[in-house]
Amino acid sequence: MAFIPEHCDIAVVGGGPSGALAALHFAAAGRNVVLIEARARATPPRDARALALSWGSRDALAAVGAWSDDLPSTPIDRVHVSRQGGWGRTVIDRADVQLPHLGLVVDYPQLVLGLERRLSEAGVTVLWQTRATGVRPLSGYSVLTLEDGGGERVLTCRLAVLAEGGALAAALPGMRRLQHDYHQSAVLAHLLAETPPAGVAYERFAARGPLALLPHDDGFMLVWTRAPDDAERLLTADDGEVIAELQQAIGSRIGRIVGISPRTAFPLKLSEASRIVAARTALIGNAAQTMHPVAAQGLNLGIRDAVALAAALADSTDPGDAAALAAYARARKRDSLAVVGFTHGLVALFDGPRHPLVDRAYGLGMAALDVVGPWRRRFARHLVFGVASGVRR
Ligand SMILES: Cc1cc2nc3c(=O)[nH]c(=O)nc-3n(C[C@H](O)[C@H](O)[C@H](O)COP(=O)(O)OP(=O)(O)OC[C@H]3O[C@@H](n4cnc5c(N)ncnc54)[C@H](O)[C@@H]3O)c2cc1C
């Protein structure tokens, strides 16, 4: 059973990538921080996700020593966006943003393990195998109820940061969540093709659901949005059948698909908090917004939440200061609205039959983005760095 302190400056609930990064930023700023994580130490989640992180996210991790070149990752230098059965396509290149890469693809468990190592080096107190079961904001501090197998304990803090996915925030006064079930699942698999990835990621709006192919080691990570029963079928169908369907959807751009791993599936939902701060409480990452993976933006947004919260608190003696929390909420509003709205719009656009005029407008939009350099460069910068608004008091 871990020793649980009675009080700290900042308690971060959830040691996923957003929470771990926030804890590292707070520790670097000299705060007394405690991170609370339900899973056990050195047991990364069994999770097939490979995440496309923008170069901006990589920089945010590197700023607190949480990005190491030892972390297995595959660079993305170009993103090729197209649609099945329609004209207009866009290619975004690293030259558009003048960075070494547009981003990097990293396995979720590897990223979490890398962050865990960094937390230990930085001396951050982590309460492993401890679950927060409640949060109660009072005027001078927040009270967290913790369960670690040895009974219930209480931890008070001047600021509680919720990075556990969103369930705890439901009890906060005035907090509501916008929920939308897409009735879709993401099917994930590693695949090998005749043409090696060479730094190219593909986003393909295929007839039976949008698919992303992320360069992943010697092949690609497939993220394919399908109806739930269709996803179930792909999990158990034989490899040849899945490859044939996939080949039809992606066409010839990666050559012949020569192998595919077993598949896993994630149900897809949008869940967005009506506000990301309450008295002595802030929400970051999936706790603030959980979104569809079609645009590969969820964690990129979570990382920018963590960085913005640390920046908003930088000059406050009291980390739960209401003005600092309000500055955090203001700083994140535009980026979150734009990315959640853009992602949800993409899903809606390609879900079900489209009016021919909408279809034509979409083709024109993609073609215009491809040929009008300044638009494409602006769009690429938003993808890599978010829709910036900065922290203002
Ligand atoms: C199929 C798929 C593909 C994706 N691809 C991409 C991509 O390419 N790029 C991208 O940017 N994003 C992507 N995402 C989104 C990304 O995975 C999430 O945005 C990201 O994992 C959120 O990180 P987080 O730290 O906020 O939450 P999580 O990763 O969910 O971590 C939450 C942590 O909190 C812990 N926890 C939960 N409850 C408690 C509690 N009560 N007490 C203590 N600890 C608790 C959990 O054990 C966990 O460690 C994808 C998502 C899916 C489903």
mmCIF file of N, CA and C and ligand atoms in Angstrom, residues 13-19 36-39 49-53 108 130-133 163-165 168 186 188 214 223 266 268 284-287 291 293 296-301, ligand 1:
data_model
loop_
_atom_site.group_PDB
_atom_site.id
_atom_site.type_symbol
_atom_site.label_atom_id
_atom_site.label_comp_id
_atom_site.label_asym_id
_atom_site.label_seq_id
_atom_site.Cartn_x
_atom_site.Cartn_y
_atom_site.Cartn_z
ATOM 1 N N VAL A 13 -5.275 13.783 -11.393
ATOM 2 C CA VAL A 13 -5.917 12.460 -11.403
ATOM 3 C C VAL A 13 -5.836 11.899 -12.821
ATOM 4 N N GLY A 14 -5.118 10.777 -12.988
ATOM 5 C CA GLY A 14 -4.980 10.144 -14.305
ATOM 6 C C GLY A 14 -3.562 10.308 -14.825
ATOM 7 N N GLY A 15 -2.855 9.194 -14.934
ATOM 8 C CA GLY A 15 -1.461 9.225 -15.414
ATOM 9 C C GLY A 15 -1.364 8.781 -16.853
ATOM 10 N N GLY A 16 -2.388 9.083 -17.672
ATOM 11 C CA GLY A 16 -2.266 8.912 -19.129
ATOM 12 C C GLY A 16 -1.346 10.017 -19.635
ATOM 13 N N PRO A 17 -1.188 10.134 -20.947
ATOM 14 C CA PRO A 17 -0.235 11.121 -21.470
ATOM 15 C C PRO A 17 -0.541 12.567 -21.056
ATOM 16 N N SER A 18 -1.825 12.968 -21.036
ATOM 17 C CA SER A 18 -2.112 14.373 -20.688
ATOM 18 C C SER A 18 -1.781 14.649 -19.229
ATOM 19 N N GLY A 19 -2.227 13.754 -18.335
ATOM 20 C CA GLY A 19 -1.996 13.963 -16.906
ATOM 21 C C GLY A 19 -0.512 13.903 -16.555
ATOM 22 N N ILE A 36 -2.131 10.704 -9.433
ATOM 23 C CA ILE A 36 -2.899 9.537 -8.968
ATOM 24 C C ILE A 36 -3.269 8.700 -10.176
ATOM 25 N N GLU A 37 -2.834 7.438 -10.199
ATOM 26 C CA GLU A 37 -3.069 6.600 -11.379
ATOM 27 C C GLU A 37 -3.611 5.236 -10.952
ATOM 28 N N ALA A 38 -4.695 4.822 -11.616
ATOM 29 C CA ALA A 38 -5.368 3.571 -11.245
ATOM 30 C C ALA A 38 -4.543 2.327 -11.597
ATOM 31 N N ARG A 39 -3.746 2.402 -12.680
ATOM 32 C CA ARG A 39 -3.028 1.172 -13.051
ATOM 33 C C ARG A 39 -1.766 1.021 -12.197
ATOM 34 N N ARG A 49 -3.491 1.065 -29.774
ATOM 35 C CA ARG A 49 -3.460 2.366 -30.435
ATOM 36 C C ARG A 49 -2.041 2.825 -30.790
ATOM 37 N N ALA A 50 -1.852 3.316 -31.997
ATOM 38 C CA ALA A 50 -0.634 4.065 -32.322
ATOM 39 C C ALA A 50 -1.117 5.481 -32.577
ATOM 40 N N LEU A 51 -0.472 6.453 -31.963
ATOM 41 C CA LEU A 51 -0.977 7.824 -32.029
ATOM 42 C C LEU A 51 -0.109 8.672 -32.935
ATOM 43 N N ALA A 52 -0.754 9.455 -33.793
ATOM 44 C CA ALA A 52 -0.020 10.423 -34.607
ATOM 45 C C ALA A 52 0.099 11.698 -33.779
ATOM 46 N N LEU A 53 1.309 12.006 -33.370
ATOM 47 C CA LEU A 53 1.533 13.234 -32.599
ATOM 48 C C LEU A 53 2.150 14.276 -33.502
ATOM 49 N N TYR A 108 0.815 3.879 -28.083
ATOM 50 C CA TYR A 108 0.308 4.447 -26.825
ATOM 51 C C TYR A 108 1.032 3.851 -25.603
ATOM 52 N N THR A 130 -4.034 3.479 -7.447
ATOM 53 C CA THR A 130 -4.918 4.283 -6.598
ATOM 54 C C THR A 130 -5.951 4.935 -7.497
ATOM 55 N N ARG A 131 -7.200 4.799 -7.108
ATOM 56 C CA ARG A 131 -8.284 5.328 -7.929
ATOM 57 C C ARG A 131 -8.938 6.481 -7.186
ATOM 58 N N ALA A 132 -9.118 7.599 -7.865
ATOM 59 C CA ALA A 132 -9.885 8.698 -7.258
ATOM 60 C C ALA A 132 -11.360 8.366 -7.453
ATOM 61 N N THR A 133 -12.120 8.430 -6.374
ATOM 62 C CA THR A 133 -13.546 8.075 -6.487
ATOM 63 C C THR A 133 -14.451 9.296 -6.359
ATOM 64 N N ALA A 163 -7.614 14.407 -15.260
ATOM 65 C CA ALA A 163 -7.078 13.932 -16.553
ATOM 66 C C ALA A 163 -7.376 12.443 -16.672
ATOM 67 N N GLU A 164 -8.537 12.013 -16.115
ATOM 68 C CA GLU A 164 -8.844 10.574 -16.052
ATOM 69 C C GLU A 164 -9.872 10.164 -17.097
ATOM 70 N N GLY A 165 -10.274 11.097 -17.944
ATOM 71 C CA GLY A 165 -11.209 10.721 -19.004
ATOM 72 C C GLY A 165 -12.576 11.369 -18.872
ATOM 73 N N LEU A 168 -15.167 11.713 -13.336
ATOM 74 C CA LEU A 168 -15.204 12.407 -12.033
ATOM 75 C C LEU A 168 -15.883 13.771 -12.116
ATOM 76 N N ALA A 186 -13.785 2.136 -34.448
ATOM 77 C CA ALA A 186 -12.523 2.240 -35.179
ATOM 78 C C ALA A 186 -11.871 0.866 -35.159
ATOM 79 N N LEU A 188 -8.582 -1.262 -35.761
ATOM 80 C CA LEU A 188 -7.136 -1.019 -35.790
ATOM 81 C C LEU A 188 -6.383 -2.285 -36.187
ATOM 82 N N LEU A 214 -1.329 5.216 -40.947
ATOM 83 C CA LEU A 214 -0.217 5.973 -40.370
ATOM 84 C C LEU A 214 1.059 5.176 -40.574
ATOM 85 N N VAL A 223 -6.432 2.736 -39.131
ATOM 86 C CA VAL A 223 -7.541 3.148 -38.264
ATOM 87 C C VAL A 223 -8.735 3.325 -39.202
ATOM 88 N N PHE A 266 -12.439 -0.096 -31.305
ATOM 89 C CA PHE A 266 -12.814 0.865 -30.255
ATOM 90 C C PHE A 266 -14.150 1.503 -30.635
ATOM 91 N N LEU A 268 -16.793 4.515 -30.823
ATOM 92 C CA LEU A 268 -16.457 5.936 -30.955
ATOM 93 C C LEU A 268 -17.567 6.849 -30.460
ATOM 94 N N ILE A 284 -8.386 18.470 -18.215
ATOM 95 C CA ILE A 284 -7.503 18.449 -19.392
ATOM 96 C C ILE A 284 -7.675 17.123 -20.139
ATOM 97 N N GLY A 285 -7.211 17.094 -21.389
ATOM 98 C CA GLY A 285 -7.201 15.851 -22.168
ATOM 99 C C GLY A 285 -8.598 15.314 -22.394
ATOM 100 N N ASN A 286 -8.704 13.985 -22.387
ATOM 101 C CA ASN A 286 -9.997 13.356 -22.656
ATOM 102 C C ASN A 286 -11.054 13.749 -21.631
ATOM 103 N N ALA A 287 -10.656 14.168 -20.446
ATOM 104 C CA ALA A 287 -11.637 14.617 -19.448
ATOM 105 C C ALA A 287 -12.326 15.888 -19.951
ATOM 106 N N MET A 291 -12.839 12.680 -28.408
ATOM 107 C CA MET A 291 -13.369 12.876 -29.762
ATOM 108 C C MET A 291 -13.070 11.706 -30.691
ATOM 109 N N PRO A 293 -11.438 9.656 -33.676
ATOM 110 C CA PRO A 293 -10.019 9.697 -34.074
ATOM 111 C C PRO A 293 -9.771 10.029 -35.542
ATOM 112 N N ALA A 296 -7.072 12.385 -36.018
ATOM 113 C CA ALA A 296 -5.894 12.108 -35.181
ATOM 114 C C ALA A 296 -5.501 13.322 -34.336
ATOM 115 N N GLN A 297 -6.487 13.933 -33.682
ATOM 116 C CA GLN A 297 -6.204 15.180 -32.954
ATOM 117 C C GLN A 297 -6.415 15.087 -31.442
ATOM 118 N N GLY A 298 -7.000 13.980 -30.932
ATOM 119 C CA GLY A 298 -7.395 13.934 -29.517
ATOM 120 C C GLY A 298 -6.263 14.222 -28.544
ATOM 121 N N LEU A 299 -5.183 13.463 -28.663
ATOM 122 C CA LEU A 299 -4.100 13.682 -27.704
ATOM 123 C C LEU A 299 -3.358 14.984 -27.999
ATOM 124 N N ASN A 300 -3.275 15.340 -29.269
ATOM 125 C CA ASN A 300 -2.618 16.620 -29.586
ATOM 126 C C ASN A 300 -3.317 17.764 -28.848
ATOM 127 N N LEU A 301 -4.644 17.684 -28.786
ATOM 128 C CA LEU A 301 -5.412 18.689 -28.058
ATOM 129 C C LEU A 301 -5.137 18.574 -26.549
HETATM 130 C C1 LIG B 1 -8.630 4.329 -32.036
HETATM 131 C C2 LIG B 1 -8.070 5.626 -31.546
HETATM 132 C C3 LIG B 1 -7.036 6.244 -32.247
HETATM 133 C C4 LIG B 1 -6.523 7.475 -31.810
HETATM 134 N N1 LIG B 1 -5.527 8.065 -32.542
HETATM 135 C C5 LIG B 1 -5.059 9.266 -32.148
HETATM 136 C C6 LIG B 1 -4.009 9.909 -32.884
HETATM 137 O O1 LIG B 1 -3.530 9.407 -33.891
HETATM 138 N N2 LIG B 1 -3.561 11.123 -32.444
HETATM 139 C C7 LIG B 1 -4.081 11.724 -31.323
HETATM 140 O O2 LIG B 1 -3.643 12.835 -30.969
HETATM 141 N N3 LIG B 1 -5.057 11.132 -30.600
HETATM 142 C C8 LIG B 1 -5.555 9.927 -30.966
HETATM 143 N N4 LIG B 1 -6.514 9.303 -30.222
HETATM 144 C C9 LIG B 1 -6.994 9.954 -28.987
HETATM 145 C C10 LIG B 1 -6.054 9.665 -27.811
HETATM 146 O O3 LIG B 1 -5.897 8.279 -27.623
HETATM 147 C C11 LIG B 1 -6.595 10.295 -26.528
HETATM 148 O O4 LIG B 1 -6.912 11.645 -26.806
HETATM 149 C C12 LIG B 1 -5.561 10.242 -25.395
HETATM 150 O O5 LIG B 1 -5.288 8.905 -25.036
HETATM 151 C C13 LIG B 1 -6.084 11.022 -24.186
HETATM 152 O O6 LIG B 1 -5.089 11.021 -23.180
HETATM 153 P P1 LIG B 1 -5.493 11.314 -21.677
HETATM 154 O O7 LIG B 1 -4.222 11.267 -20.895
HETATM 155 O O8 LIG B 1 -6.333 12.522 -21.579
HETATM 156 O O9 LIG B 1 -6.480 10.108 -21.258
HETATM 157 P P2 LIG B 1 -6.206 8.558 -21.259
HETATM 158 O O10 LIG B 1 -5.195 8.172 -22.271
HETATM 159 O O11 LIG B 1 -7.559 7.925 -21.343
HETATM 160 O O12 LIG B 1 -5.613 8.254 -19.796
HETATM 161 C C14 LIG B 1 -6.410 8.341 -18.641
HETATM 162 C C15 LIG B 1 -5.640 7.715 -17.483
HETATM 163 O O13 LIG B 1 -6.401 7.895 -16.280
HETATM 164 C C16 LIG B 1 -6.410 6.681 -15.509
HETATM 165 N N5 LIG B 1 -7.655 6.725 -14.730
HETATM 166 C C17 LIG B 1 -8.934 6.620 -15.167
HETATM 167 N N6 LIG B 1 -9.814 6.792 -14.152
HETATM 168 C C18 LIG B 1 -9.067 7.012 -13.047
HETATM 169 C C19 LIG B 1 -9.402 7.294 -11.679
HETATM 170 N N7 LIG B 1 -10.678 7.391 -11.260
HETATM 171 N N8 LIG B 1 -8.396 7.453 -10.782
HETATM 172 C C20 LIG B 1 -7.099 7.365 -11.195
HETATM 173 N N9 LIG B 1 -6.717 7.124 -12.476
HETATM 174 C C21 LIG B 1 -7.698 6.964 -13.387
HETATM 175 C C22 LIG B 1 -6.364 5.585 -16.564
HETATM 176 O O14 LIG B 1 -5.825 4.392 -16.012
HETATM 177 C C23 LIG B 1 -5.430 6.206 -17.626
HETATM 178 O O15 LIG B 1 -4.084 5.916 -17.371
HETATM 179 C C24 LIG B 1 -7.046 8.078 -30.637
HETATM 180 C C25 LIG B 1 -8.080 7.451 -29.921
HETATM 181 C C26 LIG B 1 -8.595 6.239 -30.374
HETATM 182 C C27 LIG B 1 -9.705 5.592 -29.586
#
